[in-house]
mmCIF file of C-alpha atoms in Angstrom:
data_model
loop_
_atom_site.group_PDB
_atom_site.id
_atom_site.type_symbol
_atom_site.label_atom_id
_atom_site.label_comp_id
_atom_site.label_asym_id
_atom_site.label_seq_id
_atom_site.Cartn_x
_atom_site.Cartn_y
_atom_site.Cartn_z
ATOM 1 C CA UNK A 1 0.000 0.000 0.000
ATOM 2 C CA UNK A 2 1.600 3.243 -1.174
ATOM 3 C CA UNK A 3 0.944 6.815 -0.056
ATOM 4 C CA UNK A 4 2.817 10.118 0.000
ATOM 5 C CA UNK A 5 2.557 10.445 3.783
ATOM 6 C CA UNK A 6 2.059 13.573 5.874
ATOM 7 C CA UNK A 7 4.819 15.550 7.639
ATOM 8 C CA UNK A 8 4.465 16.241 11.358
ATOM 9 C CA UNK A 9 6.990 19.103 11.603
ATOM 10 C CA UNK A 10 7.953 22.130 9.454
ATOM 11 C CA UNK A 11 11.327 20.517 8.735
ATOM 12 C CA UNK A 12 9.759 17.450 7.161
ATOM 13 C CA UNK A 13 7.172 19.630 5.415
ATOM 14 C CA UNK A 14 9.890 21.582 3.582
ATOM 15 C CA UNK A 15 11.601 18.300 2.708
ATOM 16 C CA UNK A 16 8.283 16.928 1.431
ATOM 17 C CA UNK A 17 7.666 19.970 -0.799
ATOM 18 C CA UNK A 18 11.221 19.987 -2.152
ATOM 19 C CA UNK A 19 11.227 16.288 -3.033
ATOM 20 C CA UNK A 20 7.741 16.536 -4.534
ATOM 21 C CA UNK A 21 8.860 19.312 -6.874
ATOM 22 C CA UNK A 22 12.030 17.387 -7.686
ATOM 23 C CA UNK A 23 10.127 14.257 -8.743
ATOM 24 C CA UNK A 24 7.297 16.036 -10.537
ATOM 25 C CA UNK A 25 8.964 18.933 -12.332
ATOM 26 C CA UNK A 26 12.208 16.981 -13.035
ATOM 27 C CA UNK A 27 14.279 19.765 -11.429
ATOM 28 C CA UNK A 28 17.464 19.011 -9.419
ATOM 29 C CA UNK A 29 16.797 18.444 -5.728
ATOM 30 C CA UNK A 30 19.318 21.060 -4.592
ATOM 31 C CA UNK A 31 17.439 23.694 -6.590
ATOM 32 C CA UNK A 32 13.966 22.719 -5.364
ATOM 33 C CA UNK A 33 15.282 22.624 -1.774
ATOM 34 C CA UNK A 34 16.619 26.158 -2.109
ATOM 35 C CA UNK A 35 13.395 27.455 -3.661
ATOM 36 C CA UNK A 36 11.354 25.743 -0.940
ATOM 37 C CA UNK A 37 13.401 27.450 1.765
ATOM 38 C CA UNK A 38 12.766 30.819 0.103
ATOM 39 C CA UNK A 39 9.066 30.036 -0.293
ATOM 40 C CA UNK A 40 8.554 28.740 3.249
ATOM 41 C CA UNK A 41 7.806 32.117 4.944
ATOM 42 C CA UNK A 42 4.893 32.506 2.500
ATOM 43 C CA UNK A 43 3.592 28.959 2.970
ATOM 44 C CA UNK A 44 0.889 29.843 5.477
ATOM 45 C CA UNK A 45 -1.373 27.043 4.261
ATOM 46 C CA UNK A 46 1.302 24.402 4.833
ATOM 47 C CA UNK A 47 2.233 25.805 8.241
ATOM 48 C CA UNK A 48 -1.413 25.772 9.280
ATOM 49 C CA UNK A 49 -1.911 22.138 8.229
ATOM 50 C CA UNK A 50 1.276 20.921 9.916
ATOM 51 C CA UNK A 51 0.484 22.792 13.116
ATOM 52 C CA UNK A 52 -3.040 21.356 13.189
ATOM 53 C CA UNK A 53 -1.753 17.827 12.530
ATOM 54 C CA UNK A 54 -0.032 17.569 15.924
ATOM 55 C CA UNK A 55 -3.468 17.220 17.525
ATOM 56 C CA UNK A 56 -4.480 14.368 15.204
ATOM 57 C CA UNK A 57 -3.699 10.668 15.157
ATOM 58 C CA UNK A 58 -0.568 9.740 13.241
ATOM 59 C CA UNK A 59 -1.538 8.949 9.656
ATOM 60 C CA UNK A 60 0.743 5.907 9.563
ATOM 61 C CA UNK A 61 -1.344 4.266 12.303
ATOM 62 C CA UNK A 62 -4.415 4.372 10.065
ATOM 63 C CA UNK A 63 -2.597 2.951 7.040
ATOM 64 C CA UNK A 64 -1.092 0.248 9.263
ATOM 65 C CA UNK A 65 -4.593 -0.706 10.428
ATOM 66 C CA UNK A 66 -5.809 -1.016 6.843
ATOM 67 C CA UNK A 67 -2.834 -3.202 5.898
ATOM 68 C CA UNK A 68 -3.413 -5.586 8.818
ATOM 69 C CA UNK A 69 -7.159 -5.852 8.162
ATOM 70 C CA UNK A 70 -6.557 -6.319 4.437
ATOM 71 C CA UNK A 71 -4.093 -9.126 5.133
ATOM 72 C CA UNK A 72 -6.731 -10.971 7.147
ATOM 73 C CA UNK A 73 -9.401 -10.449 4.483
ATOM 74 C CA UNK A 74 -7.166 -11.753 1.691
ATOM 75 C CA UNK A 75 -6.138 -14.879 3.586
ATOM 76 C CA UNK A 76 -9.827 -15.680 4.134
ATOM 77 C CA UNK A 77 -11.080 -14.634 0.696
ATOM 78 C CA UNK A 78 -8.510 -16.365 -1.535
ATOM 79 C CA UNK A 79 -6.646 -18.998 0.523
ATOM 80 C CA UNK A 80 -5.595 -20.807 -2.677
ATOM 81 C CA UNK A 81 -2.938 -18.116 -3.215
ATOM 82 C CA UNK A 82 -1.091 -19.168 -0.056
ATOM 83 C CA UNK A 83 -0.534 -16.674 2.719
ATOM 84 C CA UNK A 84 -0.548 -12.938 2.071
ATOM 85 C CA UNK A 85 1.639 -10.352 3.691
ATOM 86 C CA UNK A 86 0.423 -6.762 3.476
ATOM 87 C CA UNK A 87 2.545 -3.786 4.394
ATOM 88 C CA UNK A 88 2.701 -0.087 3.592
ATOM 89 C CA UNK A 89 5.258 2.508 2.575
ATOM 90 C CA UNK A 90 5.411 6.263 2.048
ATOM 91 C CA UNK A 91 7.064 8.372 -0.595
ATOM 92 C CA UNK A 92 8.141 11.170 1.757
ATOM 93 C CA UNK A 93 7.894 9.495 5.163
ATOM 94 C CA UNK A 94 8.937 6.339 6.969
ATOM 95 C CA UNK A 95 8.841 3.496 6.155
ATOM 96 C CA UNK A 96 10.162 4.596 2.765
ATOM 97 C CA UNK A 97 9.160 2.837 -0.450
ATOM 98 C CA UNK A 98 12.704 1.831 -1.448
ATOM 99 C CA UNK A 99 13.594 0.431 1.972
ATOM 100 C CA UNK A 100 10.336 -1.496 2.256
ATOM 101 C CA UNK A 101 10.816 -3.104 -1.158
ATOM 102 C CA UNK A 102 14.380 -4.072 -0.190
ATOM 103 C CA UNK A 103 13.122 -5.804 2.944
ATOM 104 C CA UNK A 104 10.427 -7.690 1.020
ATOM 105 C CA UNK A 105 12.938 -8.935 -1.555
ATOM 106 C CA UNK A 106 15.372 -9.983 1.155
ATOM 107 C CA UNK A 107 12.663 -12.007 2.928
ATOM 108 C CA UNK A 108 11.600 -13.658 -0.321
ATOM 109 C CA UNK A 109 8.322 -13.162 -2.203
ATOM 110 C CA UNK A 110 6.516 -14.764 -5.149
ATOM 111 C CA UNK A 111 4.281 -11.866 -6.153
ATOM 112 C CA UNK A 112 4.513 -8.138 -5.451
ATOM 113 C CA UNK A 113 1.421 -5.969 -5.979
ATOM 114 C CA UNK A 114 1.737 -2.199 -5.642
ATOM 115 C CA UNK A 115 -1.525 -0.595 -4.489
ATOM 116 C CA UNK A 116 -1.516 3.232 -4.485
ATOM 117 C CA UNK A 117 -3.996 4.661 -1.985
ATOM 118 C CA UNK A 118 -5.187 7.263 -4.496
ATOM 119 C CA UNK A 119 -8.207 6.032 -6.489
ATOM 120 C CA UNK A 120 -7.752 8.586 -9.294
ATOM 121 C CA UNK A 121 -4.509 8.477 -11.237
ATOM 122 C CA UNK A 122 -2.307 11.543 -11.479
ATOM 123 C CA UNK A 123 1.385 11.804 -12.272
ATOM 124 C CA UNK A 124 1.895 13.972 -9.189
ATOM 125 C CA UNK A 125 0.395 11.426 -6.776
ATOM 126 C CA UNK A 126 0.421 7.887 -8.193
ATOM 127 C CA UNK A 127 2.972 8.286 -10.979
ATOM 128 C CA UNK A 128 5.820 9.506 -8.777
ATOM 129 C CA UNK A 129 5.300 6.669 -6.272
ATOM 130 C CA UNK A 130 5.325 3.987 -8.962
ATOM 131 C CA UNK A 131 8.465 5.490 -10.494
ATOM 132 C CA UNK A 132 10.308 5.257 -7.178
ATOM 133 C CA UNK A 133 9.077 1.690 -6.667
ATOM 134 C CA UNK A 134 10.240 0.433 -10.065
ATOM 135 C CA UNK A 135 13.564 2.224 -9.613
ATOM 136 C CA UNK A 136 14.117 0.263 -6.388
ATOM 137 C CA UNK A 137 13.135 -2.976 -8.136
ATOM 138 C CA UNK A 138 15.452 -2.282 -11.059
ATOM 139 C CA UNK A 139 18.410 -1.589 -8.772
ATOM 140 C CA UNK A 140 18.021 -4.856 -6.858
ATOM 141 C CA UNK A 141 16.726 -7.318 -9.452
ATOM 142 C CA UNK A 142 17.000 -8.237 -13.108
ATOM 143 C CA UNK A 143 14.302 -9.279 -15.593
ATOM 144 C CA UNK A 144 13.739 -13.007 -16.053
ATOM 145 C CA UNK A 145 14.864 -14.499 -19.370
ATOM 146 C CA UNK A 146 13.309 -17.743 -20.584
ATOM 147 C CA UNK A 147 13.648 -19.287 -24.056
ATOM 148 C CA UNK A 148 15.180 -16.097 -25.354
ATOM 149 C CA UNK A 149 12.262 -13.964 -24.123
ATOM 150 C CA UNK A 150 12.858 -11.274 -21.508
ATOM 151 C CA UNK A 151 9.892 -10.580 -19.196
ATOM 152 C CA UNK A 152 10.304 -7.233 -17.495
ATOM 153 C CA UNK A 153 7.586 -7.911 -14.905
ATOM 154 C CA UNK A 154 9.241 -11.127 -13.694
ATOM 155 C CA UNK A 155 12.180 -10.161 -11.510
ATOM 156 C CA UNK A 156 15.119 -12.225 -10.279
ATOM 157 C CA UNK A 157 17.496 -11.307 -7.488
ATOM 158 C CA UNK A 158 21.012 -12.214 -8.583
ATOM 159 C CA UNK A 159 22.938 -14.755 -6.502
ATOM 160 C CA UNK A 160 19.711 -15.686 -4.757
ATOM 161 C CA UNK A 161 16.754 -18.061 -4.998
ATOM 162 C CA UNK A 162 14.297 -15.130 -4.929
ATOM 163 C CA UNK A 163 12.190 -14.548 -8.048
ATOM 164 C CA UNK A 164 8.790 -12.916 -8.281
ATOM 165 C CA UNK A 165 6.340 -11.105 -10.510
ATOM 166 C CA UNK A 166 5.541 -7.441 -9.926
ATOM 167 C CA UNK A 167 2.388 -5.571 -10.951
ATOM 168 C CA UNK A 168 0.234 -2.647 -9.899
ATOM 169 C CA UNK A 169 -3.362 -1.540 -9.562
ATOM 170 C CA UNK A 170 -2.583 1.907 -10.891
ATOM 171 C CA UNK A 171 -6.090 3.377 -10.802
ATOM 172 C CA UNK A 172 -9.284 2.034 -9.262
ATOM 173 C CA UNK A 173 -11.790 4.880 -9.409
ATOM 174 C CA UNK A 174 -14.007 2.782 -11.713
ATOM 175 C CA UNK A 175 -14.314 -0.009 -9.133
ATOM 176 C CA UNK A 176 -17.615 -0.081 -7.172
ATOM 177 C CA UNK A 177 -15.735 0.341 -3.878
ATOM 178 C CA UNK A 178 -15.388 4.109 -4.266
ATOM 179 C CA UNK A 179 -19.116 4.460 -5.062
ATOM 180 C CA UNK A 180 -20.170 2.214 -2.165
ATOM 181 C CA UNK A 181 -17.806 4.030 0.183
ATOM 182 C CA UNK A 182 -19.346 7.462 -0.434
ATOM 183 C CA UNK A 183 -22.889 6.135 -0.879
ATOM 184 C CA UNK A 184 -22.890 4.651 2.631
ATOM 185 C CA UNK A 185 -21.655 7.946 4.074
ATOM 186 C CA UNK A 186 -24.173 10.043 2.140
ATOM 187 C CA UNK A 187 -27.246 7.961 2.968
ATOM 188 C CA UNK A 188 -27.465 9.309 6.508
ATOM 189 C CA UNK A 189 -26.548 12.892 5.591
ATOM 190 C CA UNK A 190 -28.529 13.605 2.449
ATOM 191 C CA UNK A 191 -31.909 14.047 4.123
ATOM 192 C CA UNK A 192 -30.699 17.252 5.785
ATOM 193 C CA UNK A 193 -29.303 18.833 2.599
ATOM 194 C CA UNK A 194 -30.672 20.007 -0.728
ATOM 195 C CA UNK A 195 -27.496 19.956 -2.842
ATOM 196 C CA UNK A 196 -24.026 18.439 -3.084
ATOM 197 C CA UNK A 197 -20.731 20.084 -3.908
ATOM 198 C CA UNK A 198 -17.992 17.612 -4.796
ATOM 199 C CA UNK A 199 -14.493 18.992 -4.312
ATOM 200 C CA UNK A 200 -11.096 17.611 -5.284
ATOM 201 C CA UNK A 201 -7.507 18.883 -5.248
ATOM 202 C CA UNK A 202 -6.428 20.351 -8.554
ATOM 203 C CA UNK A 203 -3.506 18.742 -10.403
ATOM 204 C CA UNK A 204 -1.457 20.718 -12.872
ATOM 205 C CA UNK A 205 0.391 19.653 -15.994
ATOM 206 C CA UNK A 206 1.364 16.117 -17.071
ATOM 207 C CA UNK A 207 -1.989 14.715 -18.172
ATOM 208 C CA UNK A 208 -3.983 16.529 -15.497
ATOM 209 C CA UNK A 209 -6.973 16.508 -17.865
ATOM 210 C CA UNK A 210 -7.183 12.716 -17.495
ATOM 211 C CA UNK A 211 -7.271 13.074 -13.708
ATOM 212 C CA UNK A 212 -10.064 15.647 -13.964
ATOM 213 C CA UNK A 213 -12.105 13.348 -16.212
ATOM 214 C CA UNK A 214 -11.760 10.493 -13.720
ATOM 215 C CA UNK A 215 -12.969 12.732 -10.884
ATOM 216 C CA UNK A 216 -15.965 13.935 -12.894
ATOM 217 C CA UNK A 217 -16.845 10.361 -13.898
ATOM 218 C CA UNK A 218 -16.803 9.238 -10.259
ATOM 219 C CA UNK A 219 -19.162 12.071 -9.297
ATOM 220 C CA UNK A 220 -21.500 11.218 -12.166
ATOM 221 C CA UNK A 221 -21.571 7.502 -11.325
ATOM 222 C CA UNK A 222 -22.216 8.205 -7.650
ATOM 223 C CA UNK A 223 -25.139 10.508 -8.395
ATOM 224 C CA UNK A 224 -26.503 8.001 -10.893
ATOM 225 C CA UNK A 225 -26.330 5.353 -8.154
ATOM 226 C CA UNK A 226 -28.300 7.733 -5.919
ATOM 227 C CA UNK A 227 -30.917 8.319 -8.642
ATOM 228 C CA UNK A 228 -29.888 11.967 -9.020
ATOM 229 C CA UNK A 229 -31.419 12.721 -5.609
ATOM 230 C CA UNK A 230 -30.224 16.343 -5.467
ATOM 231 C CA UNK A 231 -28.455 18.858 -7.748
ATOM 232 C CA UNK A 232 -24.667 18.748 -7.643
ATOM 233 C CA UNK A 233 -21.583 20.637 -8.747
ATOM 234 C CA UNK A 234 -17.868 19.861 -8.941
ATOM 235 C CA UNK A 235 -15.244 22.325 -7.703
ATOM 236 C CA UNK A 236 -11.451 22.338 -7.443
ATOM 237 C CA UNK A 237 -9.065 23.620 -4.813
ATOM 238 C CA UNK A 238 -5.304 23.707 -4.268
ATOM 239 C CA UNK A 239 -4.015 20.860 -2.110
ATOM 240 C CA UNK A 240 -1.716 21.616 0.786
ATOM 241 C CA UNK A 241 1.324 20.466 -1.213
ATOM 242 C CA UNK A 242 0.440 22.342 -4.407
ATOM 243 C CA UNK A 243 2.738 25.329 -4.616
ATOM 244 C CA UNK A 244 2.661 27.929 -5.900
ATOM 245 C CA UNK A 245 -1.108 27.887 -5.437
ATOM 246 C CA UNK A 246 -3.127 27.372 -8.607
ATOM 247 C CA UNK A 247 -5.603 30.021 -9.728
ATOM 248 C CA UNK A 248 -8.207 27.423 -10.720
ATOM 249 C CA UNK A 249 -9.915 27.195 -7.322
ATOM 250 C CA UNK A 250 -13.655 27.257 -7.882
ATOM 251 C CA UNK A 251 -15.385 26.381 -4.600
ATOM 252 C CA UNK A 252 -16.806 29.870 -4.045
ATOM 253 C CA UNK A 253 -17.984 30.114 -7.646
ATOM 254 C CA UNK A 254 -19.827 26.787 -7.576
ATOM 255 C CA UNK A 255 -21.439 27.649 -4.237
ATOM 256 C CA UNK A 256 -22.651 30.879 -5.826
ATOM 257 C CA UNK A 257 -24.278 28.921 -8.664
ATOM 258 C CA UNK A 258 -26.033 26.608 -6.183
ATOM 259 C CA UNK A 259 -27.336 29.511 -4.132
ATOM 260 C CA UNK A 260 -28.584 31.215 -7.256
ATOM 261 C CA UNK A 261 -30.811 28.143 -7.656
ATOM 262 C CA UNK A 262 -32.076 28.563 -4.052
ATOM 263 C CA UNK A 263 -29.916 25.739 -2.711
ATOM 264 C CA UNK A 264 -28.712 26.887 0.693
ATOM 265 C CA UNK A 265 -28.212 23.577 2.513
ATOM 266 C CA UNK A 266 -25.183 22.256 0.676
ATOM 267 C CA UNK A 267 -23.090 19.264 1.720
ATOM 268 C CA UNK A 268 -19.454 19.362 0.577
ATOM 269 C CA UNK A 269 -17.962 15.975 -0.350
ATOM 270 C CA UNK A 270 -14.158 15.575 -0.897
ATOM 271 C CA UNK A 271 -14.670 12.894 -3.527
ATOM 272 C CA UNK A 272 -10.966 12.215 -4.182
ATOM 273 C CA UNK A 273 -10.115 11.593 -0.506
ATOM 274 C CA UNK A 274 -10.708 8.210 1.117
ATOM 275 C CA UNK A 275 -8.823 8.770 4.381
ATOM 276 C CA UNK A 276 -8.444 11.697 6.792
ATOM 277 C CA UNK A 277 -5.776 14.028 5.442
ATOM 278 C CA UNK A 278 -4.518 17.595 5.638
ATOM 279 C CA UNK A 279 -7.169 18.553 3.079
ATOM 280 C CA UNK A 280 -10.161 16.980 4.831
ATOM 281 C CA UNK A 281 -9.163 17.766 8.431
ATOM 282 C CA UNK A 282 -7.547 21.211 8.147
ATOM 283 C CA UNK A 283 -7.576 22.841 4.729
ATOM 284 C CA UNK A 284 -11.206 22.380 3.659
ATOM 285 C CA UNK A 285 -12.683 23.264 7.091
ATOM 286 C CA UNK A 286 -10.668 26.480 6.935
ATOM 287 C CA UNK A 287 -11.823 27.294 3.386
ATOM 288 C CA UNK A 288 -15.481 26.567 4.191
ATOM 289 C CA UNK A 289 -15.727 28.013 7.701
ATOM 290 C CA UNK A 290 -17.664 31.128 6.596
ATOM 291 C CA UNK A 291 -19.635 29.579 3.734
ATOM 292 C CA UNK A 292 -22.549 28.135 5.719
ATOM 293 C CA UNK A 293 -22.090 24.588 4.401
ATOM 294 C CA UNK A 294 -21.396 21.184 5.940
ATOM 295 C CA UNK A 295 -18.346 19.061 5.165
ATOM 296 C CA UNK A 296 -18.532 15.266 4.947
ATOM 297 C CA UNK A 297 -15.033 14.033 5.787
ATOM 298 C CA UNK A 298 -13.896 10.427 5.235
ATOM 299 C CA UNK A 299 -13.905 8.318 8.422
ATOM 300 C CA UNK A 300 -10.828 7.109 10.247
ATOM 301 C CA UNK A 301 -11.514 3.515 9.216
ATOM 302 C CA UNK A 302 -14.073 2.073 6.805
ATOM 303 C CA UNK A 303 -14.843 -1.672 6.581
ATOM 304 C CA UNK A 304 -16.376 -0.968 3.159
ATOM 305 C CA UNK A 305 -13.056 0.398 1.938
ATOM 306 C CA UNK A 306 -11.072 -2.477 3.452
ATOM 307 C CA UNK A 307 -13.342 -5.034 1.749
ATOM 308 C CA UNK A 308 -13.014 -3.050 -1.465
ATOM 309 C CA UNK A 309 -9.220 -3.295 -1.327
ATOM 310 C CA UNK A 310 -9.532 -7.072 -0.947
ATOM 311 C CA UNK A 311 -11.844 -7.264 -3.977
ATOM 312 C CA UNK A 312 -9.451 -5.134 -6.007
ATOM 313 C CA UNK A 313 -6.555 -7.481 -5.302
ATOM 314 C CA UNK A 314 -8.680 -10.584 -5.874
ATOM 315 C CA UNK A 315 -9.732 -9.318 -9.311
ATOM 316 C CA UNK A 316 -6.136 -8.413 -10.076
ATOM 317 C CA UNK A 317 -4.902 -11.895 -9.186
ATOM 318 C CA UNK A 318 -7.623 -13.411 -11.372
ATOM 319 C CA UNK A 319 -6.076 -11.756 -14.400
ATOM 320 C CA UNK A 320 -7.154 -8.130 -14.531
ATOM 321 C CA UNK A 321 -4.178 -6.228 -15.891
ATOM 322 C CA UNK A 322 -3.001 -2.718 -15.175
ATOM 323 C CA UNK A 323 -5.014 -0.124 -17.064
ATOM 324 C CA UNK A 324 -4.020 0.685 -20.632
ATOM 325 C CA UNK A 325 -3.600 4.286 -19.522
ATOM 326 C CA UNK A 326 -0.390 3.221 -17.790
ATOM 327 C CA UNK A 327 1.143 3.023 -21.270
ATOM 328 C CA UNK A 328 0.061 6.562 -22.096
ATOM 329 C CA UNK A 329 2.932 9.028 -22.186
ATOM 330 C CA UNK A 330 2.290 12.560 -20.976
ATOM 331 C CA UNK A 331 3.042 15.379 -23.378
ATOM 332 C CA UNK A 332 6.542 16.790 -23.006
ATOM 333 C CA UNK A 333 7.523 14.022 -20.550
ATOM 334 C CA UNK A 334 11.169 13.039 -20.972
ATOM 335 C CA UNK A 335 11.637 11.000 -17.796
ATOM 336 C CA UNK A 336 13.497 7.698 -18.149
ATOM 337 C CA UNK A 337 11.762 6.588 -14.948
ATOM 338 C CA UNK A 338 8.402 6.707 -16.722
ATOM 339 C CA UNK A 339 9.840 4.540 -19.503
ATOM 340 C CA UNK A 340 11.028 2.009 -16.944
ATOM 341 C CA UNK A 341 7.635 2.054 -15.209
ATOM 342 C CA UNK A 342 5.873 1.271 -18.492
ATOM 343 C CA UNK A 343 8.264 -1.574 -19.269
ATOM 344 C CA UNK A 344 7.972 -3.192 -15.837
ATOM 345 C CA UNK A 345 4.330 -2.639 -14.864
ATOM 346 C CA UNK A 346 2.719 -2.732 -18.322
ATOM 347 C CA UNK A 347 5.166 -5.168 -19.936
ATOM 348 C CA UNK A 348 5.665 -6.560 -23.389
ATOM 349 C CA UNK A 349 7.726 -9.677 -23.995
ATOM 350 C CA UNK A 350 11.107 -8.699 -25.423
ATOM 351 C CA UNK A 351 13.624 -10.950 -27.203
ATOM 352 C CA UNK A 352 16.482 -11.144 -24.749
ATOM 353 C CA UNK A 353 19.165 -10.660 -27.385
ATOM 354 C CA UNK A 354 17.619 -7.296 -28.297
ATOM 355 C CA UNK A 355 17.690 -5.680 -24.877
ATOM 356 C CA UNK A 356 20.647 -4.513 -22.833
ATOM 357 C CA UNK A 357 19.522 -3.520 -19.364
ATOM 358 C CA UNK A 358 21.859 -2.336 -16.656
ATOM 359 C CA UNK A 359 20.663 -1.552 -13.149
ATOM 360 C CA UNK A 360 21.170 2.136 -13.753
ATOM 361 C CA UNK A 361 18.120 4.332 -14.260
ATOM 362 C CA UNK A 362 19.743 6.768 -16.631
ATOM 363 C CA UNK A 363 21.073 4.059 -18.963
ATOM 364 C CA UNK A 364 20.902 5.374 -22.523
ATOM 365 C CA UNK A 365 20.412 1.900 -24.009
ATOM 366 C CA UNK A 366 17.321 1.406 -21.855
ATOM 367 C CA UNK A 367 15.819 4.692 -22.981
ATOM 368 C CA UNK A 368 16.432 3.972 -26.658
ATOM 369 C CA UNK A 369 15.120 0.414 -26.307
ATOM 370 C CA UNK A 370 11.883 1.525 -24.657
ATOM 371 C CA UNK A 371 11.378 4.252 -27.262
ATOM 372 C CA UNK A 372 11.649 1.616 -29.991
ATOM 373 C CA UNK A 373 9.159 -0.577 -28.136
ATOM 374 C CA UNK A 374 6.717 2.303 -27.839
ATOM 375 C CA UNK A 375 6.953 3.069 -31.561
ATOM 376 C CA UNK A 376 6.499 -0.575 -32.536
ATOM 377 C CA UNK A 377 3.445 -0.892 -30.275
#
């Protein structure tokens, strides 16, 4: 289970922002660290969220609970796949993704499934985590070669008996779990409200339009499941880690449109959030405090969500592949890590005598090879 994590102190918050910009904008870390230090006195939103977080339960405790419950569900639901071991890792917190993968490989595994805890795919959230994960796998393993065919998703640890297949559930917003999750929460709240305002953090650049379409589709499917009970709108806001702040925030504008239609009892639903976070616990309450609306935050733990995770993995093990969108290259993306992610998590069988793969991410042969594969596909 993969997540970005949440910093508990200003020091880790600046580190989080710097590394996030480094991974996303492909800018050297020393430069993003310097810019973050200069920006920090103006980062009132981040300071507010971090300061408020010290009164909340540690986010890692919640993710740990989900991983333990999910492990029990999987061992009961599909015992034919032997015993499952579920763990979690963070991109900017501990336990780190690279270290966790190293420990799993050292212990020995037969199948590794990466499950991002973001239902809607975005390069900023899911993409960066998967890139770091495949980088760690590439540094510690090699692709399996059999009968002259090289399978990038089957990994072998050299000088060891460990071999395994790796895969990911890169996006799961179309699975019924996200609809059932919010439907159960809305059933008890809707009778006291006459309209819904769905809100989600805005993503910029790198195929952000695909992320926005997924969010809108989830809202539409949820309202269809509820028989279009009340009017609804979709608005965007800047997440706590989006800096500089985007100008596309539209919560106030969409509330104005609802009130123009005489809808004054609006319930705000953070449709992209499935767990308590800086956005649901600090940022959105602050934005909405003078708007006269109610906020429906995700609960600390949801059995519906835990069962949904188990169903996702069961379907994946039964043969459901990663989405075809994982092969889609963002415009102007030149990252070799994205090429490696495509090769490993959305693989094609490659004649072994045509590929030269070193365990170095910036290897020019790898980049050229994957470009040729993309063109031939």
